[in-house]
Amino acid sequence: MQQTIGIIGAGHIGQTVARHLIKAGHKVILSNQRGVDALQGLVAELGRNARAGSVQDAAQAEIVLLSLPWSQIPSITGIADWNGKIVIDATNHFISYAPDFKVEDLGTKASSEVVAGLLPGAKVVKAFNTIFYKTLAEDPRVAGGNRVLFVSANDSAAKAQVSQLIESIGFSPVDLGDLASGSKLQQAKGPLATLNLIKL
């Protein structure tokens, strides 16, 4: 079933997921903080199933993928009615990158719990954040199996829908449970971060 996915943040992960989605026949609305004009070249490259929009446009899609830098997440809290919206959280809570790759101290909370708290009513599903983007960009079907993408969520129906989307683009979803426990395993500096696994 063809779906429309709004992507907020058109960096490495956002672009990579968009390519997989389009290849599988889905439509994407790409957005970033710099505006529609900055995305025209990318949209032309991706083809007719991609269009550029504002962050608000992307937030109106059936499913929304967040691939923003951690520091920019608070900027989207008031742009849409998030109640009931499925939001795929592909973010990592880095506050600095190479060479130290520091993460924010969130206490006992998982980073996706923080994201869920900023988007009232959203059905947040953690996914697409563990694999290095260059590996994510490769063919998900490899060695007779499929690359694994971990998923965690508090809402089982939303998790099932995102898992179906992941399967439609050739990956194998692995359910880790809820945000409090499962997503902690897959977040930045967690035990599953950067793992490239194949499900046979």
mmCIF file with all atom_site columns, C-alpha atoms in Angstrom:
data_model
loop_
_atom_site.group_PDB
_atom_site.id
_atom_site.type_symbol
_atom_site.label_atom_id
_atom_site.label_alt_id
_atom_site.label_comp_id
_atom_site.label_asym_id
_atom_site.label_entity_id
_atom_site.label_seq_id
_atom_site.pdbx_PDB_ins_code
_atom_site.Cartn_x
_atom_site.Cartn_y
_atom_site.Cartn_z
_atom_site.occupancy
_atom_site.B_iso_or_equiv
_atom_site.pdbx_formal_charge
_atom_site.auth_seq_id
_atom_site.auth_comp_id
_atom_site.auth_asym_id
_atom_site.auth_atom_id
_atom_site.pdbx_PDB_model_num
ATOM 1   C CA . MET A 1 1   ? 0.000  0.000   0.000  1.00 0.00 ? 1   MET A CA 1
ATOM 2   C CA . GLN A 1 2   ? 1.412  3.348   -1.053 1.00 0.00 ? 2   GLN A CA 1
ATOM 3   C CA . GLN A 1 3   ? 1.780  5.852   1.762  1.00 0.00 ? 3   GLN A CA 1
ATOM 4   C CA . THR A 1 4   ? 2.934  9.446   2.069  1.00 0.00 ? 4   THR A CA 1
ATOM 5   C CA . ILE A 1 5   ? 5.674  10.079  4.583  1.00 0.00 ? 5   ILE A CA 1
ATOM 6   C CA . GLY A 1 6   ? 6.636  13.557  5.716  1.00 0.00 ? 6   GLY A CA 1
ATOM 7   C CA . ILE A 1 7   ? 10.342 13.887  6.461  1.00 0.00 ? 7   ILE A CA 1
ATOM 8   C CA . ILE A 1 8   ? 11.479 16.668  8.777  1.00 0.00 ? 8   ILE A CA 1
ATOM 9   C CA . GLY A 1 9   ? 15.212 17.035  8.345  1.00 0.00 ? 9   GLY A CA 1
ATOM 10  C CA . ALA A 1 10  ? 16.744 16.284  4.938  1.00 0.00 ? 10  ALA A CA 1
ATOM 11  C CA . GLY A 1 11  ? 20.260 15.360  6.019  1.00 0.00 ? 11  GLY A CA 1
ATOM 12  C CA . HIS A 1 12  ? 21.948 11.999  5.540  1.00 0.00 ? 12  HIS A CA 1
ATOM 13  C CA . ILE A 1 13  ? 19.298 9.863   7.248  1.00 0.00 ? 13  ILE A CA 1
ATOM 14  C CA . GLY A 1 14  ? 16.319 11.774  5.856  1.00 0.00 ? 14  GLY A CA 1
ATOM 15  C CA . GLN A 1 15  ? 17.614 11.561  2.294  1.00 0.00 ? 15  GLN A CA 1
ATOM 16  C CA . THR A 1 16  ? 18.589 7.913   2.618  1.00 0.00 ? 16  THR A CA 1
ATOM 17  C CA . VAL A 1 17  ? 15.203 6.835   3.962  1.00 0.00 ? 17  VAL A CA 1
ATOM 18  C CA . ALA A 1 18  ? 13.493 8.913   1.278  1.00 0.00 ? 18  ALA A CA 1
ATOM 19  C CA . ARG A 1 19  ? 15.344 7.009   -1.442 1.00 0.00 ? 19  ARG A CA 1
ATOM 20  C CA . HIS A 1 20  ? 14.266 3.653   -0.035 1.00 0.00 ? 20  HIS A CA 1
ATOM 21  C CA . LEU A 1 21  ? 10.669 4.819   0.327  1.00 0.00 ? 21  LEU A CA 1
ATOM 22  C CA . ILE A 1 22  ? 10.462 6.138   -3.215 1.00 0.00 ? 22  ILE A CA 1
ATOM 23  C CA . LYS A 1 23  ? 12.047 2.994   -4.638 1.00 0.00 ? 23  LYS A CA 1
ATOM 24  C CA . ALA A 1 24  ? 9.299  1.011   -2.903 1.00 0.00 ? 24  ALA A CA 1
ATOM 25  C CA . GLY A 1 25  ? 6.571  3.196   -4.437 1.00 0.00 ? 25  GLY A CA 1
ATOM 26  C CA . HIS A 1 26  ? 5.811  5.504   -1.508 1.00 0.00 ? 26  HIS A CA 1
ATOM 27  C CA . LYS A 1 27  ? 5.631  9.292   -1.670 1.00 0.00 ? 27  LYS A CA 1
ATOM 28  C CA . VAL A 1 28  ? 7.677  11.687  0.453  1.00 0.00 ? 28  VAL A CA 1
ATOM 29  C CA . ILE A 1 29  ? 7.404  15.315  1.480  1.00 0.00 ? 29  ILE A CA 1
ATOM 30  C CA . LEU A 1 30  ? 10.877 16.574  2.323  1.00 0.00 ? 30  LEU A CA 1
ATOM 31  C CA . SER A 1 31  ? 11.437 19.562  4.578  1.00 0.00 ? 31  SER A CA 1
ATOM 32  C CA . ASN A 1 32  ? 14.225 21.248  6.469  1.00 0.00 ? 32  ASN A CA 1
ATOM 33  C CA . GLN A 1 33  ? 14.979 24.439  8.361  1.00 0.00 ? 33  GLN A CA 1
ATOM 34  C CA . ARG A 1 34  ? 16.375 26.182  5.268  1.00 0.00 ? 34  ARG A CA 1
ATOM 35  C CA . GLY A 1 35  ? 13.136 26.097  3.302  1.00 0.00 ? 35  GLY A CA 1
ATOM 36  C CA . VAL A 1 36  ? 11.694 24.701  0.101  1.00 0.00 ? 36  VAL A CA 1
ATOM 37  C CA . ASP A 1 37  ? 14.136 26.343  -2.300 1.00 0.00 ? 37  ASP A CA 1
ATOM 38  C CA . ALA A 1 38  ? 17.096 24.561  -0.710 1.00 0.00 ? 38  ALA A CA 1
ATOM 39  C CA . LEU A 1 39  ? 15.505 21.185  -1.501 1.00 0.00 ? 39  LEU A CA 1
ATOM 40  C CA . GLN A 1 40  ? 14.637 21.648  -5.174 1.00 0.00 ? 40  GLN A CA 1
ATOM 41  C CA . GLY A 1 41  ? 17.765 19.956  -6.489 1.00 0.00 ? 41  GLY A CA 1
ATOM 42  C CA . LEU A 1 42  ? 17.273 16.939  -4.245 1.00 0.00 ? 42  LEU A CA 1
ATOM 43  C CA . VAL A 1 43  ? 13.593 16.636  -5.145 1.00 0.00 ? 43  VAL A CA 1
ATOM 44  C CA . ALA A 1 44  ? 14.411 16.778  -8.859 1.00 0.00 ? 44  ALA A CA 1
ATOM 45  C CA . GLU A 1 45  ? 16.935 14.000  -8.355 1.00 0.00 ? 45  GLU A CA 1
ATOM 46  C CA . LEU A 1 46  ? 14.493 11.825  -6.403 1.00 0.00 ? 46  LEU A CA 1
ATOM 47  C CA . GLY A 1 47  ? 11.735 12.099  -9.000 1.00 0.00 ? 47  GLY A CA 1
ATOM 48  C CA . ARG A 1 48  ? 7.988  12.572  -9.150 1.00 0.00 ? 48  ARG A CA 1
ATOM 49  C CA . ASN A 1 49  ? 7.168  10.799  -5.878 1.00 0.00 ? 49  ASN A CA 1
ATOM 50  C CA . ALA A 1 50  ? 9.119  13.413  -3.939 1.00 0.00 ? 50  ALA A CA 1
ATOM 51  C CA . ARG A 1 51  ? 8.196  16.984  -3.268 1.00 0.00 ? 51  ARG A CA 1
ATOM 52  C CA . ALA A 1 52  ? 9.588  19.739  -1.117 1.00 0.00 ? 52  ALA A CA 1
ATOM 53  C CA . GLY A 1 53  ? 7.421  21.360  1.501  1.00 0.00 ? 53  GLY A CA 1
ATOM 54  C CA . SER A 1 54  ? 7.576  23.387  4.644  1.00 0.00 ? 54  SER A CA 1
ATOM 55  C CA . VAL A 1 55  ? 8.103  21.672  7.977  1.00 0.00 ? 55  VAL A CA 1
ATOM 56  C CA . GLN A 1 56  ? 4.392  22.254  8.573  1.00 0.00 ? 56  GLN A CA 1
ATOM 57  C CA . ASP A 1 57  ? 3.557  20.501  5.266  1.00 0.00 ? 57  ASP A CA 1
ATOM 58  C CA . ALA A 1 58  ? 5.652  17.467  6.196  1.00 0.00 ? 58  ALA A CA 1
ATOM 59  C CA . ALA A 1 59  ? 3.980  17.309  9.606  1.00 0.00 ? 59  ALA A CA 1
ATOM 60  C CA . GLN A 1 60  ? 0.574  16.830  7.938  1.00 0.00 ? 60  GLN A CA 1
ATOM 61  C CA . ALA A 1 61  ? 1.585  13.542  6.256  1.00 0.00 ? 61  ALA A CA 1
ATOM 62  C CA . GLU A 1 62  ? 0.171  10.158  7.281  1.00 0.00 ? 62  GLU A CA 1
ATOM 63  C CA . ILE A 1 63  ? 3.465  9.258   8.941  1.00 0.00 ? 63  ILE A CA 1
ATOM 64  C CA . VAL A 1 64  ? 6.197  11.717  9.915  1.00 0.00 ? 64  VAL A CA 1
ATOM 65  C CA . LEU A 1 65  ? 9.893  10.868  10.113 1.00 0.00 ? 65  LEU A CA 1
ATOM 66  C CA . LEU A 1 66  ? 12.026 13.044  12.388 1.00 0.00 ? 66  LEU A CA 1
ATOM 67  C CA . SER A 1 67  ? 15.660 13.144  11.306 1.00 0.00 ? 67  SER A CA 1
ATOM 68  C CA . LEU A 1 68  ? 16.629 16.461  12.853 1.00 0.00 ? 68  LEU A CA 1
ATOM 69  C CA . PRO A 1 69  ? 19.694 17.276  14.913 1.00 0.00 ? 69  PRO A CA 1
ATOM 70  C CA . TRP A 1 70  ? 18.816 16.912  18.583 1.00 0.00 ? 70  TRP A CA 1
ATOM 71  C CA . SER A 1 71  ? 19.081 20.655  19.236 1.00 0.00 ? 71  SER A CA 1
ATOM 72  C CA . GLN A 1 72  ? 16.372 21.415  16.638 1.00 0.00 ? 72  GLN A CA 1
ATOM 73  C CA . ILE A 1 73  ? 13.647 19.122  17.966 1.00 0.00 ? 73  ILE A CA 1
ATOM 74  C CA . PRO A 1 74  ? 12.084 21.734  20.300 1.00 0.00 ? 74  PRO A CA 1
ATOM 75  C CA . SER A 1 75  ? 11.510 23.960  17.246 1.00 0.00 ? 75  SER A CA 1
ATOM 76  C CA . ILE A 1 76  ? 8.797  21.653  15.872 1.00 0.00 ? 76  ILE A CA 1
ATOM 77  C CA . THR A 1 77  ? 6.703  21.242  19.004 1.00 0.00 ? 77  THR A CA 1
ATOM 78  C CA . GLY A 1 78  ? 4.043  23.769  18.049 1.00 0.00 ? 78  GLY A CA 1
ATOM 79  C CA . ILE A 1 79  ? 3.930  23.393  14.267 1.00 0.00 ? 79  ILE A CA 1
ATOM 80  C CA . ALA A 1 80  ? 1.134  20.789  14.143 1.00 0.00 ? 80  ALA A CA 1
ATOM 81  C CA . ASP A 1 81  ? -1.492 18.951  16.110 1.00 0.00 ? 81  ASP A CA 1
ATOM 82  C CA . TRP A 1 82  ? 0.512  15.853  16.984 1.00 0.00 ? 82  TRP A CA 1
ATOM 83  C CA . ASN A 1 83  ? -2.370 14.073  18.706 1.00 0.00 ? 83  ASN A CA 1
ATOM 84  C CA . GLY A 1 84  ? -2.728 10.608  17.149 1.00 0.00 ? 84  GLY A CA 1
ATOM 85  C CA . LYS A 1 85  ? 0.037  11.218  14.601 1.00 0.00 ? 85  LYS A CA 1
ATOM 86  C CA . ILE A 1 86  ? 2.561  8.436   13.979 1.00 0.00 ? 86  ILE A CA 1
ATOM 87  C CA . VAL A 1 87  ? 6.027  9.940   14.358 1.00 0.00 ? 87  VAL A CA 1
ATOM 88  C CA . ILE A 1 88  ? 9.123  7.882   13.571 1.00 0.00 ? 88  ILE A CA 1
ATOM 89  C CA . ASP A 1 89  ? 11.941 9.138   15.770 1.00 0.00 ? 89  ASP A CA 1
ATOM 90  C CA . ALA A 1 90  ? 15.200 8.632   13.882 1.00 0.00 ? 90  ALA A CA 1
ATOM 91  C CA . THR A 1 91  ? 17.069 11.181  15.992 1.00 0.00 ? 91  THR A CA 1
ATOM 92  C CA . ASN A 1 92  ? 20.062 10.650  18.253 1.00 0.00 ? 92  ASN A CA 1
ATOM 93  C CA . HIS A 1 93  ? 20.655 12.810  21.300 1.00 0.00 ? 93  HIS A CA 1
ATOM 94  C CA . PHE A 1 94  ? 24.122 14.021  20.341 1.00 0.00 ? 94  PHE A CA 1
ATOM 95  C CA . ILE A 1 95  ? 25.108 17.468  21.597 1.00 0.00 ? 95  ILE A CA 1
ATOM 96  C CA . SER A 1 96  ? 28.452 17.306  19.781 1.00 0.00 ? 96  SER A CA 1
ATOM 97  C CA . TYR A 1 97  ? 29.895 15.204  17.009 1.00 0.00 ? 97  TYR A CA 1
ATOM 98  C CA . ALA A 1 98  ? 33.399 14.120  15.980 1.00 0.00 ? 98  ALA A CA 1
ATOM 99  C CA . PRO A 1 99  ? 35.739 13.570  17.651 1.00 0.00 ? 99  PRO A CA 1
ATOM 100 C CA . ASP A 1 100 ? 33.990 13.242  21.040 1.00 0.00 ? 100 ASP A CA 1
ATOM 101 C CA . PHE A 1 101 ? 30.349 12.414  20.124 1.00 0.00 ? 101 PHE A CA 1
ATOM 102 C CA . LYS A 1 102 ? 28.855 13.620  23.384 1.00 0.00 ? 102 LYS A CA 1
ATOM 103 C CA . VAL A 1 103 ? 25.229 12.868  24.221 1.00 0.00 ? 103 VAL A CA 1
ATOM 104 C CA . GLU A 1 104 ? 22.907 14.882  26.420 1.00 0.00 ? 104 GLU A CA 1
ATOM 105 C CA . ASP A 1 105 ? 22.425 13.609  29.953 1.00 0.00 ? 105 ASP A CA 1
ATOM 106 C CA . LEU A 1 106 ? 18.738 12.641  30.055 1.00 0.00 ? 106 LEU A CA 1
ATOM 107 C CA . GLY A 1 107 ? 18.793 11.038  33.468 1.00 0.00 ? 107 GLY A CA 1
ATOM 108 C CA . THR A 1 108 ? 16.650 7.913   33.509 1.00 0.00 ? 108 THR A CA 1
ATOM 109 C CA . LYS A 1 109 ? 14.641 8.804   30.401 1.00 0.00 ? 109 LYS A CA 1
ATOM 110 C CA . ALA A 1 110 ? 15.144 7.366   26.949 1.00 0.00 ? 110 ALA A CA 1
ATOM 111 C CA . SER A 1 111 ? 15.705 9.973   24.251 1.00 0.00 ? 111 SER A CA 1
ATOM 112 C CA . SER A 1 112 ? 12.477 8.930   22.507 1.00 0.00 ? 112 SER A CA 1
ATOM 113 C CA . GLU A 1 113 ? 10.558 9.516   25.728 1.00 0.00 ? 113 GLU A CA 1
ATOM 114 C CA . VAL A 1 114 ? 11.869 13.080  25.660 1.00 0.00 ? 114 VAL A CA 1
ATOM 115 C CA . VAL A 1 115 ? 10.762 13.430  22.026 1.00 0.00 ? 115 VAL A CA 1
ATOM 116 C CA . ALA A 1 116 ? 7.319  12.040  22.901 1.00 0.00 ? 116 ALA A CA 1
ATOM 117 C CA . GLY A 1 117 ? 7.027  14.580  25.707 1.00 0.00 ? 117 GLY A CA 1
ATOM 118 C CA . LEU A 1 118 ? 7.671  17.412  23.259 1.00 0.00 ? 118 LEU A CA 1
ATOM 119 C CA . LEU A 1 119 ? 5.002  16.186  20.811 1.00 0.00 ? 119 LEU A CA 1
ATOM 120 C CA . PRO A 1 120 ? 1.825  15.803  22.898 1.00 0.00 ? 120 PRO A CA 1
ATOM 121 C CA . GLY A 1 121 ? -0.362 12.927  21.779 1.00 0.00 ? 121 GLY A CA 1
ATOM 122 C CA . ALA A 1 122 ? 2.029  11.656  19.103 1.00 0.00 ? 122 ALA A CA 1
ATOM 123 C CA . LYS A 1 123 ? 2.482  7.919   18.675 1.00 0.00 ? 123 LYS A CA 1
ATOM 124 C CA . VAL A 1 124 ? 6.272  7.874   18.691 1.00 0.00 ? 124 VAL A CA 1
ATOM 125 C CA . VAL A 1 125 ? 8.094  4.915   17.164 1.00 0.00 ? 125 VAL A CA 1
ATOM 126 C CA . LYS A 1 126 ? 11.877 4.717   17.473 1.00 0.00 ? 126 LYS A CA 1
ATOM 127 C CA . ALA A 1 127 ? 13.483 3.436   14.245 1.00 0.00 ? 127 ALA A CA 1
ATOM 128 C CA . PHE A 1 128 ? 16.106 4.166   11.562 1.00 0.00 ? 128 PHE A CA 1
ATOM 129 C CA . ASN A 1 129 ? 18.637 5.608   14.008 1.00 0.00 ? 129 ASN A CA 1
ATOM 130 C CA . THR A 1 130 ? 21.035 2.729   14.657 1.00 0.00 ? 130 THR A CA 1
ATOM 131 C CA . ILE A 1 131 ? 22.685 2.037   11.287 1.00 0.00 ? 131 ILE A CA 1
ATOM 132 C CA . PHE A 1 132 ? 25.368 4.330   9.846  1.00 0.00 ? 132 PHE A CA 1
ATOM 133 C CA . TYR A 1 133 ? 23.755 6.194   6.962  1.00 0.00 ? 133 TYR A CA 1
ATOM 134 C CA . LYS A 1 134 ? 26.147 4.801   4.343  1.00 0.00 ? 134 LYS A CA 1
ATOM 135 C CA . THR A 1 135 ? 25.229 1.275   5.410  1.00 0.00 ? 135 THR A CA 1
ATOM 136 C CA . LEU A 1 136 ? 21.545 2.207   5.556  1.00 0.00 ? 136 LEU A CA 1
ATOM 137 C CA . ALA A 1 137 ? 21.833 3.419   1.957  1.00 0.00 ? 137 ALA A CA 1
ATOM 138 C CA . GLU A 1 138 ? 22.966 0.008   0.717  1.00 0.00 ? 138 GLU A CA 1
ATOM 139 C CA . ASP A 1 139 ? 20.635 -2.724  -0.543 1.00 0.00 ? 139 ASP A CA 1
ATOM 140 C CA . PRO A 1 140 ? 18.698 -3.999  2.491  1.00 0.00 ? 140 PRO A CA 1
ATOM 141 C CA . ARG A 1 141 ? 18.517 -7.440  0.900  1.00 0.00 ? 141 ARG A CA 1
ATOM 142 C CA . VAL A 1 142 ? 21.909 -9.059  1.396  1.00 0.00 ? 142 VAL A CA 1
ATOM 143 C CA . ALA A 1 143 ? 23.441 -12.517 1.877  1.00 0.00 ? 143 ALA A CA 1
ATOM 144 C CA . GLY A 1 144 ? 20.058 -14.191 1.468  1.00 0.00 ? 144 GLY A CA 1
ATOM 145 C CA . GLY A 1 145 ? 18.487 -12.089 4.204  1.00 0.00 ? 145 GLY A CA 1
ATOM 146 C CA . ASN A 1 146 ? 17.446 -8.560  5.114  1.00 0.00 ? 146 ASN A CA 1
ATOM 147 C CA . ARG A 1 147 ? 19.136 -5.876  7.174  1.00 0.00 ? 147 ARG A CA 1
ATOM 148 C CA . VAL A 1 148 ? 17.589 -5.379  10.593 1.00 0.00 ? 148 VAL A CA 1
ATOM 149 C CA . LEU A 1 149 ? 15.947 -2.179  11.776 1.00 0.00 ? 149 LEU A CA 1
ATOM 150 C CA . PHE A 1 150 ? 14.970 -2.051  15.436 1.00 0.00 ? 150 PHE A CA 1
ATOM 151 C CA . VAL A 1 151 ? 11.603 -0.605  16.446 1.00 0.00 ? 151 VAL A CA 1
ATOM 152 C CA . SER A 1 152 ? 10.263 0.475   19.828 1.00 0.00 ? 152 SER A CA 1
ATOM 153 C CA . ALA A 1 153 ? 6.992  2.183   20.735 1.00 0.00 ? 153 ALA A CA 1
ATOM 154 C CA . ASN A 1 154 ? 4.369  2.434   23.430 1.00 0.00 ? 154 ASN A CA 1
ATOM 155 C CA . ASP A 1 155 ? 1.533  2.147   20.901 1.00 0.00 ? 155 ASP A CA 1
ATOM 156 C CA . SER A 1 156 ? 1.405  -1.365  19.448 1.00 0.00 ? 156 SER A CA 1
ATOM 157 C CA . ALA A 1 157 ? -0.728 -0.404  16.439 1.00 0.00 ? 157 ALA A CA 1
ATOM 158 C CA . ALA A 1 158 ? 1.648  2.405   15.457 1.00 0.00 ? 158 ALA A CA 1
ATOM 159 C CA . LYS A 1 159 ? 4.607  0.075   15.863 1.00 0.00 ? 159 LYS A CA 1
ATOM 160 C CA . ALA A 1 160 ? 2.917  -2.507  13.637 1.00 0.00 ? 160 ALA A CA 1
ATOM 161 C CA . GLN A 1 161 ? 2.246  0.101   10.951 1.00 0.00 ? 161 GLN A CA 1
ATOM 162 C CA . VAL A 1 162 ? 5.850  1.332   10.978 1.00 0.00 ? 162 VAL A CA 1
ATOM 163 C CA . SER A 1 163 ? 7.071  -2.277  10.929 1.00 0.00 ? 163 SER A CA 1
ATOM 164 C CA . GLN A 1 164 ? 4.980  -2.900  7.798  1.00 0.00 ? 164 GLN A CA 1
ATOM 165 C CA . LEU A 1 165 ? 6.497  0.205   6.220  1.00 0.00 ? 165 LEU A CA 1
ATOM 166 C CA . ILE A 1 166 ? 9.992  -1.039  7.074  1.00 0.00 ? 166 ILE A CA 1
ATOM 167 C CA . GLU A 1 167 ? 9.220  -4.424  5.514  1.00 0.00 ? 167 GLU A CA 1
ATOM 168 C CA . SER A 1 168 ? 7.886  -2.727  2.382  1.00 0.00 ? 168 SER A CA 1
ATOM 169 C CA . ILE A 1 169 ? 11.304 -1.147  1.730  1.00 0.00 ? 169 ILE A CA 1
ATOM 170 C CA . GLY A 1 170 ? 13.176 -4.412  2.211  1.00 0.00 ? 170 GLY A CA 1
ATOM 171 C CA . PHE A 1 171 ? 14.327 -4.329  5.838  1.00 0.00 ? 171 PHE A CA 1
ATOM 172 C CA . SER A 1 172 ? 13.432 -6.687  8.705  1.00 0.00 ? 172 SER A CA 1
ATOM 173 C CA . PRO A 1 173 ? 11.918 -4.957  11.747 1.00 0.00 ? 173 PRO A CA 1
ATOM 174 C CA . VAL A 1 174 ? 12.858 -6.329  15.169 1.00 0.00 ? 174 VAL A CA 1
ATOM 175 C CA . ASP A 1 175 ? 10.504 -5.341  17.989 1.00 0.00 ? 175 ASP A CA 1
ATOM 176 C CA . LEU A 1 176 ? 12.281 -4.248  21.171 1.00 0.00 ? 176 LEU A CA 1
ATOM 177 C CA . GLY A 1 177 ? 9.210  -3.326  23.192 1.00 0.00 ? 177 GLY A CA 1
ATOM 178 C CA . ASP A 1 178 ? 8.287  0.062   24.608 1.00 0.00 ? 178 ASP A CA 1
ATOM 179 C CA . LEU A 1 179 ? 10.127 3.378   24.623 1.00 0.00 ? 179 LEU A CA 1
ATOM 180 C CA . ALA A 1 180 ? 11.240 3.217   28.243 1.00 0.00 ? 180 ALA A CA 1
ATOM 181 C CA . SER A 1 181 ? 13.120 -0.043  27.828 1.00 0.00 ? 181 SER A CA 1
ATOM 182 C CA . GLY A 1 182 ? 13.433 -0.924  24.135 1.00 0.00 ? 182 GLY A CA 1
ATOM 183 C CA . SER A 1 183 ? 14.399 2.430   22.689 1.00 0.00 ? 183 SER A CA 1
ATOM 184 C CA . LYS A 1 184 ? 17.145 2.856   25.292 1.00 0.00 ? 184 LYS A CA 1
ATOM 185 C CA . LEU A 1 185 ? 18.893 -0.135  23.745 1.00 0.00 ? 185 LEU A CA 1
ATOM 186 C CA . GLN A 1 186 ? 18.909 1.429   20.297 1.00 0.00 ? 186 GLN A CA 1
ATOM 187 C CA . GLN A 1 187 ? 19.578 5.078   21.127 1.00 0.00 ? 187 GLN A CA 1
ATOM 188 C CA . ALA A 1 188 ? 22.992 6.715   20.726 1.00 0.00 ? 188 ALA A CA 1
ATOM 189 C CA . LYS A 1 189 ? 25.634 5.054   22.924 1.00 0.00 ? 189 LYS A CA 1
ATOM 190 C CA . GLY A 1 190 ? 23.193 2.187   23.588 1.00 0.00 ? 190 GLY A CA 1
ATOM 191 C CA . PRO A 1 191 ? 24.227 -1.460  23.105 1.00 0.00 ? 191 PRO A CA 1
ATOM 192 C CA . LEU A 1 192 ? 22.543 -1.763  19.693 1.00 0.00 ? 192 LEU A CA 1
ATOM 193 C CA . ALA A 1 193 ? 23.785 1.530   18.227 1.00 0.00 ? 193 ALA A CA 1
ATOM 194 C CA . THR A 1 194 ? 25.698 1.102   14.939 1.00 0.00 ? 194 THR A CA 1
ATOM 195 C CA . LEU A 1 195 ? 25.021 -2.653  14.703 1.00 0.00 ? 195 LEU A CA 1
ATOM 196 C CA . ASN A 1 196 ? 24.505 -3.922  11.144 1.00 0.00 ? 196 ASN A CA 1
ATOM 197 C CA . LEU A 1 197 ? 22.652 -7.218  11.513 1.00 0.00 ? 197 LEU A CA 1
ATOM 198 C CA . ILE A 1 198 ? 21.130 -9.474  8.866  1.00 0.00 ? 198 ILE A CA 1
ATOM 199 C CA . LYS A 1 199 ? 17.990 -11.520 9.495  1.00 0.00 ? 199 LYS A CA 1
ATOM 200 C CA . LEU A 1 200 ? 18.077 -14.739 7.456  1.00 0.00 ? 200 LEU A CA 1
#
